[in-house]
Structures are given as structure tokens and as C-alpha cells.
mmCIF file of C-alpha atoms in Angstrom:
data_model
loop_
_atom_site.group_PDB
_atom_site.id
_atom_site.type_symbol
_atom_site.label_atom_id
_atom_site.label_comp_id
_atom_site.label_asym_id
_atom_site.label_seq_id
_atom_site.Cartn_x
_atom_site.Cartn_y
_atom_site.Cartn_z
ATOM 1 C CA MET M 1 -27.046 5.177 4.079
ATOM 2 C CA THR M 2 -24.833 7.945 2.700
ATOM 3 C CA GLN M 3 -22.131 6.739 0.335
ATOM 4 C CA PHE M 4 -18.799 8.476 0.023
ATOM 5 C CA VAL M 5 -17.547 7.723 -3.480
ATOM 6 C CA TYR M 6 -14.521 8.847 -5.458
ATOM 7 C CA VAL M 7 -14.746 8.345 -9.243
ATOM 8 C CA ALA M 8 -11.766 8.544 -11.581
ATOM 9 C CA GLU M 9 -11.770 8.005 -15.352
ATOM 10 C CA HIS M 10 -8.758 6.509 -17.065
ATOM 11 C CA GLU M 11 -7.947 5.807 -20.701
ATOM 12 C CA PHE M 12 -5.943 3.026 -22.332
ATOM 13 C CA PHE M 13 -4.814 3.832 -25.872
ATOM 14 C CA TYR M 14 -3.457 1.068 -28.118
ATOM 15 C CA SER M 15 -1.569 2.790 -30.958
ATOM 16 C CA THR M 16 -2.303 0.091 -33.531
ATOM 17 C CA LYS M 17 -2.444 1.066 -37.194
ATOM 18 C CA THR M 18 -5.376 -1.222 -37.957
ATOM 19 C CA PRO M 19 -8.611 -2.049 -36.082
ATOM 20 C CA VAL M 20 -8.282 -4.709 -33.370
ATOM 21 C CA PRO M 21 -10.392 -7.911 -33.715
ATOM 22 C CA ILE M 22 -13.276 -8.111 -31.243
ATOM 23 C CA ALA M 23 -11.927 -11.315 -29.663
ATOM 24 C CA GLU M 24 -8.656 -9.551 -28.829
ATOM 25 C CA VAL M 25 -10.489 -6.518 -27.432
ATOM 26 C CA ILE M 26 -12.466 -8.819 -25.124
ATOM 27 C CA GLU M 27 -9.314 -10.623 -24.015
ATOM 28 C CA GLY M 28 -7.601 -7.314 -23.295
ATOM 29 C CA LEU M 29 -10.567 -6.112 -21.216
ATOM 30 C CA GLN M 30 -10.581 -9.375 -19.262
ATOM 31 C CA GLY M 31 -6.921 -8.862 -18.459
ATOM 32 C CA LEU M 32 -7.518 -5.236 -17.462
ATOM 33 C CA GLU M 33 -10.372 -6.160 -15.129
ATOM 34 C CA ARG M 34 -8.300 -8.836 -13.388
ATOM 35 C CA LEU M 35 -5.261 -6.585 -13.143
ATOM 36 C CA LEU M 36 -7.219 -3.690 -11.628
ATOM 37 C CA ARG M 37 -8.469 -5.909 -8.800
ATOM 38 C CA SER M 38 -5.131 -5.099 -7.136
ATOM 39 C CA LEU M 39 -5.556 -1.338 -7.568
ATOM 40 C CA PRO M 40 -7.551 -0.638 -4.357
ATOM 41 C CA ARG M 41 -4.874 -2.347 -2.237
ATOM 42 C CA ALA M 42 -2.185 -0.238 -3.925
ATOM 43 C CA ILE M 43 -4.206 2.929 -3.367
ATOM 44 C CA GLU M 44 -4.727 2.048 0.317
ATOM 45 C CA LYS M 45 -1.002 1.466 0.792
ATOM 46 C CA ALA M 46 -0.079 4.715 -0.991
ATOM 47 C CA SER M 47 -2.685 6.924 0.675
ATOM 48 C CA GLY M 48 -2.920 5.292 4.088
ATOM 49 C CA VAL M 49 -6.719 5.511 3.862
ATOM 50 C CA SER M 50 -8.975 2.430 4.071
ATOM 51 C CA ILE M 51 -11.196 1.707 1.068
ATOM 52 C CA LEU M 52 -14.499 0.008 1.840
ATOM 53 C CA ASP M 53 -15.120 -1.304 -1.678
ATOM 54 C CA SER M 54 -14.316 -0.647 -5.324
ATOM 55 C CA GLU M 55 -15.886 -1.104 -8.740
ATOM 56 C CA ILE M 56 -14.410 -0.955 -12.240
ATOM 57 C CA TYR M 57 -16.568 -0.069 -15.246
ATOM 58 C CA VAL M 58 -15.878 0.119 -18.960
ATOM 59 C CA GLU M 59 -17.297 3.483 -20.040
ATOM 60 C CA GLU M 60 -16.356 3.639 -23.699
ATOM 61 C CA ILE M 61 -14.562 1.683 -26.429
ATOM 62 C CA LYS M 62 -13.492 3.307 -29.698
ATOM 63 C CA SER M 63 -12.297 1.390 -32.743
ATOM 64 C CA GLY M 64 -9.482 2.213 -35.130
ATOM 65 C CA SER M 65 -6.512 2.694 -32.860
ATOM 66 C CA LEU M 66 -8.203 1.085 -29.880
ATOM 67 C CA ILE M 67 -9.240 3.370 -26.999
ATOM 68 C CA GLU M 68 -10.701 1.929 -23.804
ATOM 69 C CA LYS M 69 -12.057 4.272 -21.146
ATOM 70 C CA VAL M 70 -12.682 2.864 -17.687
ATOM 71 C CA ALA M 71 -14.136 4.336 -14.517
ATOM 72 C CA VAL M 72 -12.664 3.453 -11.137
ATOM 73 C CA LYS M 73 -15.090 3.893 -8.229
ATOM 74 C CA LEU M 74 -13.752 3.872 -4.684
ATOM 75 C CA PHE M 75 -16.153 3.659 -1.741
ATOM 76 C CA PHE M 76 -15.287 4.946 1.742
ATOM 77 C CA ASN M 77 -16.906 4.052 5.038
ATOM 78 C CA THR M 78 -16.942 7.533 6.579
ATOM 79 C CA GLU M 79 -16.875 11.139 5.473
ATOM 80 C CA GLN M 80 -13.606 11.634 7.336
ATOM 81 C CA GLU M 81 -11.916 8.817 5.397
ATOM 82 C CA PHE M 82 -13.280 10.295 2.171
ATOM 83 C CA GLU M 83 -11.918 13.754 3.034
ATOM 84 C CA ASP M 84 -8.570 12.257 4.070
ATOM 85 C CA PHE M 85 -8.334 10.509 0.727
ATOM 86 C CA LEU M 86 -9.174 13.667 -1.217
ATOM 87 C CA SER M 87 -6.404 15.506 0.578
ATOM 88 C CA LYS M 88 -3.954 12.722 -0.274
ATOM 89 C CA VAL M 89 -4.735 12.772 -4.007
ATOM 90 C CA LYS M 90 -4.277 16.551 -4.201
ATOM 91 C CA THR M 91 -0.794 16.801 -2.711
ATOM 92 C CA LYS M 92 2.415 14.846 -2.958
ATOM 93 C CA LEU M 93 4.111 13.444 0.110
ATOM 94 C CA ASP M 94 6.373 16.498 0.128
ATOM 95 C CA GLY M 95 3.304 18.767 0.334
ATOM 96 C CA SER M 96 3.487 20.216 -3.190
ATOM 97 C CA PRO M 97 0.341 20.165 -5.385
ATOM 98 C CA MET M 98 -0.409 17.051 -7.445
ATOM 99 C CA ILE M 99 -2.491 17.040 -10.626
ATOM 100 C CA LYS M 100 -5.867 15.324 -10.164
ATOM 101 C CA GLY M 101 -5.715 11.616 -10.961
ATOM 102 C CA THR M 102 -1.918 11.447 -10.928
ATOM 103 C CA LEU M 103 -1.742 9.045 -7.977
ATOM 104 C CA ILE M 104 -4.095 6.484 -9.515
ATOM 105 C CA THR M 105 -2.598 6.865 -12.997
ATOM 106 C CA ALA M 106 0.881 6.246 -11.591
ATOM 107 C CA LEU M 107 -0.296 3.198 -9.646
ATOM 108 C CA ILE M 108 -2.139 1.694 -12.636
ATOM 109 C CA ALA M 109 0.952 2.166 -14.792
ATOM 110 C CA GLY M 110 3.063 0.606 -12.062
ATOM 111 C CA LEU M 111 0.753 -2.403 -11.845
ATOM 112 C CA VAL M 112 0.780 -2.942 -15.614
ATOM 113 C CA GLY M 113 4.558 -2.684 -15.723
ATOM 114 C CA TYR M 114 4.900 -5.087 -12.801
ATOM 115 C CA GLY M 115 2.492 -7.515 -14.442
ATOM 116 C CA ILE M 116 4.540 -7.893 -17.608
ATOM 117 C CA TYR M 117 7.707 -7.964 -15.477
ATOM 118 C CA LEU M 118 6.286 -11.002 -13.646
ATOM 119 C CA ALA M 119 5.335 -12.588 -16.960
ATOM 120 C CA ALA M 120 8.845 -11.939 -18.281
ATOM 121 C CA LYS M 121 10.309 -14.162 -15.576
ATOM 122 C CA THR M 122 8.885 -17.138 -17.465
ATOM 123 C CA ALA M 123 10.181 -16.034 -20.876
ATOM 124 C CA PRO M 124 12.770 -18.349 -22.493
ATOM 125 C CA ALA M 125 14.928 -15.400 -23.613
ATOM 126 C CA PRO M 126 16.199 -12.278 -21.790
ATOM 127 C CA THR M 127 13.739 -9.377 -21.572
ATOM 128 C CA PRO M 128 15.857 -6.221 -21.088
ATOM 129 C CA ASN M 129 13.210 -3.923 -22.605
ATOM 130 C CA ILE M 130 10.567 -5.033 -20.095
ATOM 131 C CA THR M 131 12.957 -4.441 -17.199
ATOM 132 C CA ALA M 132 13.946 -1.012 -18.539
ATOM 133 C CA ASN M 133 10.318 -0.040 -19.238
ATOM 134 C CA ASN M 134 9.243 -1.105 -15.736
ATOM 135 C CA ASN M 135 12.094 0.866 -14.129
ATOM 136 C CA VAL M 136 11.092 4.005 -16.051
ATOM 137 C CA ILE M 137 7.477 3.681 -14.882
ATOM 138 C CA ILE M 138 8.571 3.146 -11.266
ATOM 139 C CA ASN M 139 10.963 6.104 -11.266
ATOM 140 C CA ILE M 140 8.537 8.535 -12.903
ATOM 141 C CA GLY M 141 5.574 7.336 -10.829
ATOM 142 C CA ALA M 142 7.537 7.666 -7.611
ATOM 143 C CA GLY M 143 8.658 11.185 -8.450
ATOM 144 C CA GLU M 144 5.164 12.350 -9.309
ATOM 145 C CA VAL M 145 3.636 11.209 -6.020
ATOM 146 C CA GLY M 146 6.599 12.285 -3.933
ATOM 147 C CA MET M 147 8.160 9.059 -2.705
ATOM 148 C CA THR M 148 11.322 7.061 -3.369
ATOM 149 C CA PRO M 149 11.377 4.531 -6.226
ATOM 150 C CA ASP M 150 11.924 1.701 -3.715
ATOM 151 C CA ALA M 151 8.875 2.759 -1.695
ATOM 152 C CA PHE M 152 6.713 3.077 -4.811
ATOM 153 C CA ARG M 153 7.886 -0.307 -6.111
ATOM 154 C CA ALA M 154 7.101 -1.919 -2.744
ATOM 155 C CA ILE M 155 3.554 -0.513 -2.790
ATOM 156 C CA VAL M 156 2.909 -1.928 -6.250
ATOM 157 C CA GLU M 157 4.436 -5.334 -5.583
ATOM 158 C CA THR M 158 2.813 -5.931 -2.188
ATOM 159 C CA ALA M 159 -0.613 -5.008 -3.597
ATOM 160 C CA VAL M 160 -0.487 -8.131 -5.775
ATOM 161 C CA ILE M 161 -1.573 -11.296 -3.996
ATOM 162 C CA ASP M 162 -1.828 -13.931 -6.732
ATOM 163 C CA LYS M 163 1.242 -13.245 -8.866
ATOM 164 C CA LYS M 164 0.510 -16.052 -11.322
ATOM 165 C CA ASP M 165 -2.982 -14.770 -12.097
ATOM 166 C CA PHE M 166 -1.679 -11.190 -12.195
ATOM 167 C CA ALA M 167 0.993 -12.052 -14.770
ATOM 168 C CA ARG M 168 -1.591 -13.845 -16.898
ATOM 169 C CA ALA M 169 -3.844 -10.782 -16.688
ATOM 170 C CA ALA M 170 -1.014 -8.556 -17.928
ATOM 171 C CA VAL M 171 -0.406 -10.913 -20.865
ATOM 172 C CA LYS M 172 -4.108 -10.656 -21.778
ATOM 173 C CA LEU M 173 -3.931 -6.865 -21.541
ATOM 174 C CA MET M 174 -1.158 -6.864 -24.170
ATOM 175 C CA LYS M 175 -3.240 -8.912 -26.632
ATOM 176 C CA PRO M 176 -4.813 -6.042 -28.633
ATOM 177 C CA ALA M 177 -1.318 -4.654 -29.360
ATOM 178 C CA ARG M 178 0.190 -7.953 -30.507
ATOM 179 C CA GLY M 179 -0.799 -7.552 -34.136
ATOM 180 C CA ASP M 180 1.360 -4.444 -34.611
ATOM 181 C CA THR M 181 5.018 -4.595 -33.565
ATOM 182 C CA ASP M 182 5.147 -0.777 -33.461
ATOM 183 C CA ALA M 183 2.139 -0.404 -31.158
ATOM 184 C CA SER M 184 2.434 0.936 -27.634
ATOM 185 C CA ILE M 185 -0.095 1.145 -24.779
ATOM 186 C CA VAL M 186 -0.501 4.668 -23.434
ATOM 187 C CA LEU M 187 -2.349 5.372 -20.183
ATOM 188 C CA ASP M 188 -4.120 8.721 -19.813
ATOM 189 C CA GLY M 189 -2.097 10.248 -22.634
ATOM 190 C CA ARG M 190 1.148 9.778 -20.707
ATOM 191 C CA GLN M 191 3.658 8.652 -23.328
ATOM 192 C CA ASP M 192 6.450 8.888 -20.737
ATOM 193 C CA ILE M 193 4.990 5.952 -18.772
ATOM 194 C CA ALA M 194 3.681 3.986 -21.764
ATOM 195 C CA ILE M 195 4.259 0.277 -22.304
ATOM 196 C CA GLU M 196 6.665 0.510 -25.205
ATOM 197 C CA PRO M 197 6.503 -1.652 -28.378
ATOM 198 C CA ALA M 198 9.755 -3.471 -27.557
ATOM 199 C CA ALA M 199 8.422 -4.439 -24.123
ATOM 200 C CA ILE M 200 5.149 -5.718 -25.608
ATOM 201 C CA VAL M 201 7.070 -7.828 -28.126
ATOM 202 C CA GLU M 202 9.138 -9.344 -25.292
ATOM 203 C CA THR M 203 6.079 -10.222 -23.204
ATOM 204 C CA PRO M 204 5.566 -14.018 -23.386
ATOM 205 C CA LEU M 205 2.317 -15.434 -24.722
ATOM 206 C CA ILE M 206 2.078 -18.020 -21.948
ATOM 207 C CA VAL M 207 2.819 -17.628 -18.237
ATOM 208 C CA ASN M 208 4.163 -20.586 -16.298
ATOM 209 C CA ILE M 209 4.756 -19.521 -12.700
ATOM 210 C CA GLU M 210 4.888 -22.108 -9.967
ATOM 211 C CA PRO M 211 2.622 -21.308 -7.008
ATOM 212 C CA GLN M 212 4.421 -19.952 -3.972
ATOM 213 C CA LYS M 213 4.988 -22.508 -1.265
ATOM 214 C CA ARG M 214 6.916 -23.035 1.938
ATOM 215 C CA VAL M 215 8.070 -26.169 3.753
ATOM 216 C CA ASP M 216 8.501 -26.215 7.543
ATOM 217 C CA GLU M 217 10.562 -29.105 8.914
ATOM 218 C CA LEU M 218 9.243 -30.252 12.305
ATOM 219 C CA GLN M 219 11.113 -32.712 14.525
ATOM 220 C CA ASN M 220 9.266 -34.906 17.040
ATOM 221 C CA ALA M 221 5.876 -33.581 16.023
ATOM 222 C CA VAL M 222 2.726 -35.168 17.425
ATOM 223 C CA LEU M 223 0.875 -36.565 14.425
ATOM 224 C CA LEU M 224 -2.809 -37.380 14.889
ATOM 225 C CA LEU M 225 -3.825 -40.025 12.350
ATOM 226 C CA ARG M 226 -7.364 -39.977 10.981
ATOM 227 C CA ALA M 227 -7.164 -42.262 7.927
ATOM 228 C CA GLY M 228 -4.711 -44.796 6.562
ATOM 229 C CA ASP M 229 -4.195 -47.235 3.694
ATOM 230 C CA MET M 230 -1.686 -50.050 4.144
ATOM 231 C CA ASP M 231 -1.313 -50.505 0.398
ATOM 232 C CA ARG M 232 -0.448 -46.923 -0.527
ATOM 233 C CA LYS M 233 2.046 -44.333 0.724
ATOM 234 C CA ASN M 234 1.017 -41.316 -1.358
ATOM 235 C CA ALA M 235 -2.768 -41.488 -0.989
ATOM 236 C CA GLY M 236 -5.400 -42.633 1.462
ATOM 237 C CA TRP M 237 -3.653 -41.125 4.484
ATOM 238 C CA ALA M 238 -4.849 -38.097 6.427
ATOM 239 C CA GLY M 239 -4.272 -36.501 9.797
ATOM 240 C CA ALA M 240 -3.310 -33.383 11.709
ATOM 241 C CA VAL M 241 -0.299 -31.960 13.498
ATOM 242 C CA GLU M 242 -1.366 -31.488 17.111
ATOM 243 C CA GLY M 243 -1.757 -27.823 17.957
ATOM 244 C CA LYS M 244 -0.860 -26.666 14.446
ATOM 245 C CA THR M 245 -3.247 -27.862 11.732
ATOM 246 C CA GLU M 246 -6.652 -29.221 10.919
ATOM 247 C CA ARG M 247 -6.976 -32.509 9.025
ATOM 248 C CA LEU M 248 -4.695 -32.602 5.972
ATOM 249 C CA PRO M 249 -3.585 -35.154 3.367
ATOM 250 C CA ILE M 250 -0.512 -37.169 4.404
ATOM 251 C CA GLN M 251 2.219 -38.646 2.241
ATOM 252 C CA LEU M 252 4.780 -41.129 3.532
ATOM 253 C CA ASP M 253 8.459 -41.130 2.716
ATOM 254 C CA PRO M 254 9.450 -44.295 0.793
ATOM 255 C CA THR M 255 11.510 -45.374 3.825
ATOM 256 C CA VAL M 256 8.493 -45.228 6.168
ATOM 257 C CA ASP M 257 6.732 -48.568 6.692
ATOM 258 C CA PRO M 258 2.922 -48.051 6.639
ATOM 259 C CA ALA M 259 2.660 -50.850 9.218
ATOM 260 C CA HIS M 260 4.270 -48.516 11.785
ATOM 261 C CA LEU M 261 1.311 -46.165 11.403
ATOM 262 C CA PHE M 262 -1.665 -48.312 10.501
ATOM 263 C CA GLY M 263 -4.221 -48.643 13.279
ATOM 264 C CA ARG M 264 -2.584 -46.014 15.488
ATOM 265 C CA SER M 265 -4.263 -42.700 16.353
ATOM 266 C CA LYS M 266 -1.173 -40.814 17.493
ATOM 267 C CA VAL M 267 2.548 -41.072 16.674
ATOM 268 C CA ILE M 268 5.694 -39.002 17.171
ATOM 269 C CA ALA M 269 7.305 -38.261 13.821
ATOM 270 C CA ASP M 270 9.672 -36.001 11.899
ATOM 271 C CA ILE M 271 7.577 -34.307 9.252
ATOM 272 C CA ALA M 272 7.583 -31.650 6.564
ATOM 273 C CA LEU M 273 4.563 -29.349 6.726
ATOM 274 C CA VAL M 274 3.882 -27.970 3.226
ATOM 275 C CA PHE M 275 2.274 -24.520 2.838
ATOM 276 C CA HIS M 276 0.829 -22.903 -0.295
ATOM 277 C CA GLN M 277 -0.207 -19.296 -0.803
ATOM 278 C CA ASP M 278 -3.956 -18.739 -0.684
ATOM 279 C CA ASN M 279 -5.081 -16.905 -3.831
ATOM 280 C CA ARG M 280 -7.627 -14.747 -2.022
ATOM 281 C CA SER M 281 -5.907 -13.717 1.199
ATOM 282 C CA GLY M 282 -2.276 -14.073 0.142
ATOM 283 C CA ASN M 283 -1.564 -15.951 3.381
ATOM 284 C CA MET M 284 0.464 -19.139 3.465
ATOM 285 C CA VAL M 285 -1.860 -22.023 4.354
ATOM 286 C CA ALA M 286 -0.874 -25.569 5.395
ATOM 287 C CA LYS M 287 -1.917 -27.976 2.633
ATOM 288 C CA SER M 288 -0.247 -31.319 3.302
ATOM 289 C CA ILE M 289 2.000 -33.330 5.630
ATOM 290 C CA PHE M 290 5.002 -35.365 4.493
ATOM 291 C CA VAL M 291 6.141 -37.958 7.053
ATOM 292 C CA ARG M 292 9.919 -38.410 6.921
ATOM 293 C CA HIS M 293 10.516 -40.639 9.963
ATOM 294 C CA VAL M 294 8.382 -42.282 12.658
ATOM 295 C CA HIS M 295 9.887 -42.616 16.157
#
């Protein structure tokens, strides 16, 4: 089977004055690999062309001031999709020529900036330098690919599914620069969209982001009971909301008497259906049922 593959090489330069310990290099590469998992989605959204698959390789690592060169491989299902993509990476949205690699460079920079911006939300102190650095990257990136800053920002942000993991990846990516407060991270020699020293210093060491969730309040729902424990309200219960969910764990409000439910297969109740974001798909998935009142 013929493969239609686009390969782009990109370079991360850590402007440290001293060599970076191997453990920190490894941690930075782990963060980079996790962060770049969102890149194909961003490229699809920016180009409007479907990507069949993608692979990220480390091509070269140089010591001293650390240089990491990575190859991004994008696979396309058909020759037409491949040709459509090539045309998109050669011209801006306004039709003017675009330097080769600019689209992907801008998107990678946008993802890195967004990653530390997400991490900054958990920082105990204000992080004005991260916000300013991220805004610069968004504005320059948007201008270079020919779209508005709001549109470019939306592409970057919606490409990220698991924001908690993404923020942690960005924190790991900063690790090799932590030992030098004057170090920056420069992508593809573009100092204008670099992660500046002040932003790196502001990036927290630990990310504590609560998983996204949603609660739907349902009145007079038909609750199908599949398991129950008279002696406990927060465990041992399970069931489904008729027509809405599969079997899920059930918790009972302290005011609900387990005796009103025990031994019954179906009840009418006011419930809270709790959803959490799935890390893989990004969709909100029902995870548990909280019974507020039994009719």
C-alpha cells in the first residue's frame, strides 16, 4: 500500500550555560513526546485536512546548551489529502506564500505556550510573564499563518483533550532549563516565539488540576437498581438510569433511607448524574449516580 507521508524536522534549543543532567534531558523529552500528541489534532484543525496517523522521533541530541531535534511524520490516507495538505502548508489563509514548516512551528509553539499557561493556573502566585509570553506566541503565530489570534488560540486549545496531562507535560518540558534562571527555550531558531526565562521561572513544579466534570440534575428519573447494601449509603449500590446510562455506582444522599430502595428493582427518584471527561476521547462520560430523593 502506498503511503503518503509528510516529514518535518524541528529543533528545541535550551540556552543553558552548563550541560544539562541526563535525568533532566529524559524528563524534558518525556514531556515533549506527551505534548506533541496533540499536534496532529491542531494541524487537522488548522489545515482542514484529515491526518491518518502520526509519529514523533528524536533525531539528535547535542550537549552543552541542550539541542533536541525531532522529526514529525504525518501520514495521509489518499494522495489527494496529501496534496491538499501540501498546498495548505505553502500558503497562508490570505493566499500569500508561507515559509516551509511555519504552520507546524507556530502550532508547536502555541501548544507549548498553552501548556505552561494551563500549568500556571495552579501556581500559588500570579504569573504575568507566562500570560504575556503566551499572548506573544499566539499573536505572532496567528499572523504568520494568516488567521486571527482568536482563531489560532481556539485551534490550539481545542486540540488538547486531557488538560491535566498536557499541563504536566509542559512542566516536564521546562525541566532542562530549570537550572539556569537566564535560560530560554527556542523553537526552530525563532527567538520571537521563544519561551522566555521569566516564564520558565514562573512555571510551577507541580500541577494540580481537578478533572473536568459535569453534573446533570434529573427529576423523576427511572432508576433501575442492580445492587444494594442496607448498611452503607456510599458503597455497595449500583444501577442505571433508564434510557440514559449503563450500570454505574450509586451513592445515596444522607436523607435517603436505604430501606426505601433495598429489594426493589425500579424506583422513581430525583438524581444527580455525574459526568467526567474521558482522557482519550475528550467526551463527557457518565460515571456515577447520586440519589437525592426517592418518590
